Amino acid sequence: MWAAAWKVLDDLPAQFQNFPSVLLKRIDVLTALQLSTKALQMAEEAVAAYPNRAEVWHRLARLQAQAGHLDAATVSATHCIELDESMWMEMAQDEGLKRIW
């Protein structure tokens, strides 16, 4: 199922490949496939490409926390909330971020 999802994303026209929503889905698929190192790398690249997108910082924070990079996850989570205060409730309920609260 997840490999098929990756193929669907790969088959999107080139102009859509780097949209934030597509990158987030790619990160989710990599995470589901338990390719956490690749997911973390893609999240870092997504943050570099879209530094003002709170949801990208959220994904990065979750992956950093899951990798044990708690200080970096805290910084990313804080940046996410600074960009969009409405994200705090979603982040507070995120199981992947429980280690930083």
Short mmCIF file of N, CA and C in Angstrom, two decimals:
data_model
loop_
_atom_site.label_atom_id
_atom_site.label_comp_id
_atom_site.label_asym_id
_atom_site.label_seq_id
_atom_site.Cartn_x
_atom_site.Cartn_y
_atom_site.Cartn_z
N MET A 1 0.80 -1.19 0.00
CA MET A 1 0.00 0.00 0.00
C MET A 1 0.85 1.26 0.00
N TRP A 2 1.87 1.32 0.87
CA TRP A 2 2.69 2.52 0.96
C TRP A 2 3.57 2.68 -0.27
N ALA A 3 4.04 1.58 -0.81
CA ALA A 3 4.82 1.65 -2.05
C ALA A 3 3.96 2.19 -3.19
N ALA A 4 2.70 1.80 -3.21
CA ALA A 4 1.77 2.31 -4.22
C ALA A 4 1.53 3.80 -4.02
N ALA A 5 1.44 4.22 -2.77
CA ALA A 5 1.27 5.65 -2.48
C ALA A 5 2.48 6.44 -2.97
N TRP A 6 3.68 5.89 -2.75
CA TRP A 6 4.90 6.56 -3.23
C TRP A 6 4.86 6.68 -4.75
N LYS A 7 4.41 5.64 -5.44
CA LYS A 7 4.34 5.67 -6.90
C LYS A 7 3.37 6.75 -7.37
N VAL A 8 2.25 6.86 -6.70
CA VAL A 8 1.28 7.91 -7.05
C VAL A 8 1.94 9.28 -6.94
N LEU A 9 2.68 9.50 -5.87
CA LEU A 9 3.37 10.79 -5.69
C LEU A 9 4.43 10.99 -6.76
N ASP A 10 5.16 9.93 -7.09
CA ASP A 10 6.18 10.01 -8.15
C ASP A 10 5.58 10.30 -9.51
N ASP A 11 4.36 9.84 -9.73
CA ASP A 11 3.72 10.01 -11.03
C ASP A 11 3.07 11.38 -11.20
N LEU A 12 3.08 12.19 -10.17
CA LEU A 12 2.52 13.54 -10.31
C LEU A 12 3.34 14.34 -11.32
N PRO A 13 2.72 15.27 -12.02
CA PRO A 13 3.48 16.12 -12.94
C PRO A 13 4.60 16.86 -12.21
N ALA A 14 5.66 17.12 -12.92
CA ALA A 14 6.87 17.73 -12.33
C ALA A 14 6.56 19.01 -11.57
N GLN A 15 5.64 19.81 -12.06
CA GLN A 15 5.37 21.10 -11.41
C GLN A 15 4.75 20.94 -10.02
N PHE A 16 4.25 19.74 -9.70
CA PHE A 16 3.65 19.50 -8.39
C PHE A 16 4.59 18.78 -7.43
N GLN A 17 5.67 18.25 -7.89
CA GLN A 17 6.55 17.40 -7.09
C GLN A 17 7.05 18.05 -5.80
N ASN A 18 7.30 19.35 -5.83
CA ASN A 18 7.86 20.01 -4.66
C ASN A 18 6.87 20.90 -3.92
N PHE A 19 5.59 20.71 -4.16
CA PHE A 19 4.58 21.43 -3.38
C PHE A 19 4.69 20.97 -1.94
N PRO A 20 4.47 21.87 -0.98
CA PRO A 20 4.55 21.46 0.43
C PRO A 20 3.67 20.26 0.77
N SER A 21 2.46 20.24 0.25
CA SER A 21 1.55 19.13 0.57
C SER A 21 2.08 17.80 0.04
N VAL A 22 2.72 17.83 -1.11
CA VAL A 22 3.30 16.61 -1.69
C VAL A 22 4.50 16.17 -0.86
N LEU A 23 5.33 17.12 -0.48
CA LEU A 23 6.50 16.78 0.35
C LEU A 23 6.05 16.18 1.69
N LEU A 24 5.00 16.75 2.29
CA LEU A 24 4.49 16.21 3.55
C LEU A 24 3.99 14.78 3.37
N LYS A 25 3.30 14.52 2.28
CA LYS A 25 2.83 13.16 2.02
C LYS A 25 4.01 12.21 1.81
N ARG A 26 5.04 12.67 1.12
CA ARG A 26 6.23 11.84 0.93
C ARG A 26 6.87 11.49 2.28
N ILE A 27 6.95 12.49 3.14
CA ILE A 27 7.50 12.28 4.49
C ILE A 27 6.66 11.25 5.24
N ASP A 28 5.34 11.37 5.14
CA ASP A 28 4.45 10.42 5.81
C ASP A 28 4.63 9.01 5.27
N VAL A 29 4.78 8.88 3.96
CA VAL A 29 4.97 7.56 3.36
C VAL A 29 6.30 6.96 3.81
N LEU A 30 7.36 7.75 3.79
CA LEU A 30 8.66 7.26 4.25
C LEU A 30 8.58 6.81 5.71
N THR A 31 7.86 7.57 6.52
CA THR A 31 7.69 7.21 7.93
C THR A 31 6.94 5.89 8.06
N ALA A 32 5.87 5.74 7.29
CA ALA A 32 5.08 4.51 7.32
C ALA A 32 5.90 3.30 6.86
N LEU A 33 6.81 3.54 5.93
CA LEU A 33 7.69 2.48 5.44
C LEU A 33 8.87 2.23 6.38
N GLN A 34 8.88 2.93 7.50
CA GLN A 34 9.93 2.84 8.51
C GLN A 34 11.30 3.23 7.97
N LEU A 35 11.30 4.20 7.08
CA LEU A 35 12.53 4.77 6.54
C LEU A 35 12.75 6.13 7.21
N SER A 36 12.92 6.07 8.54
CA SER A 36 12.93 7.30 9.33
C SER A 36 14.10 8.23 9.01
N THR A 37 15.25 7.68 8.66
CA THR A 37 16.39 8.53 8.32
C THR A 37 16.09 9.32 7.05
N LYS A 38 15.51 8.66 6.06
CA LYS A 38 15.14 9.35 4.83
C LYS A 38 14.02 10.35 5.07
N ALA A 39 13.08 9.99 5.92
CA ALA A 39 11.98 10.90 6.24
C ALA A 39 12.51 12.16 6.92
N LEU A 40 13.43 11.98 7.87
CA LEU A 40 14.03 13.11 8.56
C LEU A 40 14.80 14.00 7.59
N GLN A 41 15.55 13.40 6.70
CA GLN A 41 16.30 14.16 5.70
C GLN A 41 15.33 14.95 4.81
N MET A 42 14.26 14.32 4.38
CA MET A 42 13.29 15.01 3.53
C MET A 42 12.61 16.15 4.29
N ALA A 43 12.33 15.94 5.57
CA ALA A 43 11.72 17.00 6.39
C ALA A 43 12.67 18.18 6.53
N GLU A 44 13.95 17.91 6.71
CA GLU A 44 14.94 18.99 6.78
C GLU A 44 15.00 19.76 5.47
N GLU A 45 14.94 19.05 4.35
CA GLU A 45 14.93 19.70 3.04
C GLU A 45 13.65 20.52 2.84
N ALA A 46 12.53 19.99 3.32
CA ALA A 46 11.26 20.69 3.19
C ALA A 46 11.26 21.99 4.00
N VAL A 47 11.84 21.95 5.20
CA VAL A 47 11.94 23.15 6.03
C VAL A 47 12.84 24.19 5.35
N ALA A 48 13.91 23.73 4.72
CA ALA A 48 14.79 24.66 4.00
C ALA A 48 14.06 25.31 2.83
N ALA A 49 13.22 24.53 2.16
CA ALA A 49 12.48 25.05 0.99
C ALA A 49 11.29 25.90 1.41
N TYR A 50 10.67 25.56 2.54
CA TYR A 50 9.44 26.25 2.99
C TYR A 50 9.56 26.63 4.47
N PRO A 51 10.46 27.55 4.79
CA PRO A 51 10.71 27.88 6.20
C PRO A 51 9.54 28.57 6.90
N ASN A 52 8.55 29.02 6.16
CA ASN A 52 7.42 29.71 6.78
C ASN A 52 6.16 28.86 6.85
N ARG A 53 6.30 27.55 6.65
CA ARG A 53 5.16 26.63 6.70
C ARG A 53 5.21 25.86 8.02
N ALA A 54 4.29 26.18 8.90
CA ALA A 54 4.27 25.57 10.24
C ALA A 54 4.14 24.06 10.19
N GLU A 55 3.32 23.55 9.27
CA GLU A 55 3.11 22.10 9.22
C GLU A 55 4.38 21.34 8.85
N VAL A 56 5.26 21.98 8.11
CA VAL A 56 6.54 21.35 7.77
C VAL A 56 7.42 21.28 9.02
N TRP A 57 7.42 22.34 9.80
CA TRP A 57 8.18 22.33 11.06
C TRP A 57 7.61 21.29 12.03
N HIS A 58 6.30 21.11 12.01
CA HIS A 58 5.67 20.10 12.86
C HIS A 58 6.20 18.71 12.52
N ARG A 59 6.21 18.37 11.22
CA ARG A 59 6.72 17.06 10.82
C ARG A 59 8.18 16.90 11.23
N LEU A 60 8.97 17.95 11.02
CA LEU A 60 10.38 17.89 11.39
C LEU A 60 10.52 17.64 12.89
N ALA A 61 9.77 18.37 13.69
CA ALA A 61 9.85 18.21 15.15
C ALA A 61 9.52 16.78 15.56
N ARG A 62 8.47 16.21 14.96
CA ARG A 62 8.08 14.84 15.30
C ARG A 62 9.19 13.85 14.96
N LEU A 63 9.75 13.98 13.77
CA LEU A 63 10.81 13.07 13.36
C LEU A 63 12.07 13.24 14.20
N GLN A 64 12.39 14.47 14.55
CA GLN A 64 13.55 14.70 15.42
C GLN A 64 13.33 14.06 16.79
N ALA A 65 12.13 14.22 17.34
CA ALA A 65 11.82 13.63 18.65
C ALA A 65 11.91 12.11 18.58
N GLN A 66 11.38 11.53 17.53
CA GLN A 66 11.40 10.08 17.39
C GLN A 66 12.82 9.56 17.22
N ALA A 67 13.70 10.39 16.66
CA ALA A 67 15.10 10.00 16.48
C ALA A 67 15.93 10.26 17.73
N GLY A 68 15.30 10.84 18.76
CA GLY A 68 16.02 11.12 20.00
C GLY A 68 16.72 12.46 20.02
N HIS A 69 16.49 13.28 19.04
CA HIS A 69 17.08 14.63 18.98
C HIS A 69 16.12 15.60 19.66
N LEU A 70 16.02 15.48 20.96
CA LEU A 70 14.98 16.19 21.70
C LEU A 70 15.19 17.70 21.73
N ASP A 71 16.43 18.15 21.83
CA ASP A 71 16.68 19.59 21.82
C ASP A 71 16.29 20.19 20.47
N ALA A 72 16.67 19.53 19.40
CA ALA A 72 16.33 20.02 18.06
C ALA A 72 14.82 19.97 17.86
N ALA A 73 14.17 18.93 18.36
CA ALA A 73 12.71 18.81 18.24
C ALA A 73 12.01 19.94 18.97
N THR A 74 12.53 20.29 20.13
CA THR A 74 11.95 21.40 20.90
C THR A 74 12.07 22.71 20.14
N VAL A 75 13.22 22.93 19.53
CA VAL A 75 13.42 24.15 18.74
C VAL A 75 12.46 24.17 17.55
N SER A 76 12.33 23.05 16.86
CA SER A 76 11.44 22.97 15.70
C SER A 76 9.98 23.15 16.11
N ALA A 77 9.58 22.54 17.21
CA ALA A 77 8.21 22.68 17.69
C ALA A 77 7.92 24.13 18.07
N THR A 78 8.86 24.75 18.73
CA THR A 78 8.70 26.16 19.11
C THR A 78 8.56 27.03 17.87
N HIS A 79 9.38 26.77 16.87
CA HIS A 79 9.32 27.55 15.63
C HIS A 79 7.96 27.34 14.95
N CYS A 80 7.47 26.13 14.95
CA CYS A 80 6.16 25.83 14.37
C CYS A 80 5.08 26.68 15.03
N ILE A 81 5.07 26.71 16.34
CA ILE A 81 4.05 27.46 17.08
C ILE A 81 4.23 28.96 16.89
N GLU A 82 5.47 29.41 16.76
CA GLU A 82 5.70 30.83 16.48
C GLU A 82 5.11 31.22 15.13
N LEU A 83 5.19 30.31 14.16
CA LEU A 83 4.64 30.59 12.84
C LEU A 83 3.11 30.54 12.83
N ASP A 84 2.54 29.63 13.62
CA ASP A 84 1.08 29.45 13.62
C ASP A 84 0.65 28.99 15.01
N GLU A 85 0.21 29.93 15.82
CA GLU A 85 -0.16 29.62 17.20
C GLU A 85 -1.27 28.58 17.29
N SER A 86 -2.08 28.47 16.25
CA SER A 86 -3.18 27.50 16.30
C SER A 86 -2.67 26.05 16.24
N MET A 87 -1.40 25.84 15.94
CA MET A 87 -0.84 24.49 15.87
C MET A 87 -0.54 23.91 17.24
N TRP A 88 -0.57 24.73 18.29
CA TRP A 88 -0.13 24.23 19.59
C TRP A 88 -0.98 23.07 20.09
N MET A 89 -2.28 23.11 19.87
CA MET A 89 -3.14 22.03 20.36
C MET A 89 -2.85 20.72 19.62
N GLU A 90 -2.72 20.81 18.31
CA GLU A 90 -2.40 19.62 17.51
C GLU A 90 -1.06 19.03 17.95
N MET A 91 -0.10 19.90 18.18
CA MET A 91 1.23 19.42 18.58
C MET A 91 1.20 18.84 19.99
N ALA A 92 0.41 19.44 20.87
CA ALA A 92 0.31 18.93 22.25
C ALA A 92 -0.29 17.53 22.28
N GLN A 93 -1.12 17.21 21.30
CA GLN A 93 -1.77 15.91 21.25
C GLN A 93 -1.01 14.91 20.38
N ASP A 94 0.06 15.33 19.76
CA ASP A 94 0.84 14.47 18.86
C ASP A 94 1.65 13.48 19.68
N GLU A 95 1.34 12.20 19.54
CA GLU A 95 2.05 11.15 20.27
C GLU A 95 3.56 11.17 20.01
N GLY A 96 3.94 11.55 18.79
CA GLY A 96 5.35 11.57 18.44
C GLY A 96 6.14 12.67 19.12
N LEU A 97 5.43 13.62 19.71
CA LEU A 97 6.11 14.74 20.39
C LEU A 97 6.05 14.66 21.91
N LYS A 98 5.43 13.63 22.45
CA LYS A 98 5.26 13.54 23.90
C LYS A 98 6.59 13.61 24.66
N ARG A 99 7.66 13.17 24.03
CA ARG A 99 8.96 13.16 24.72
C ARG A 99 9.52 14.55 24.96
N ILE A 100 9.01 15.57 24.27
CA ILE A 100 9.59 16.91 24.45
C ILE A 100 8.75 17.78 25.37
N TRP A 101 7.59 17.33 25.80
CA TRP A 101 6.75 18.16 26.66
C TRP A 101 6.98 17.83 28.11
#
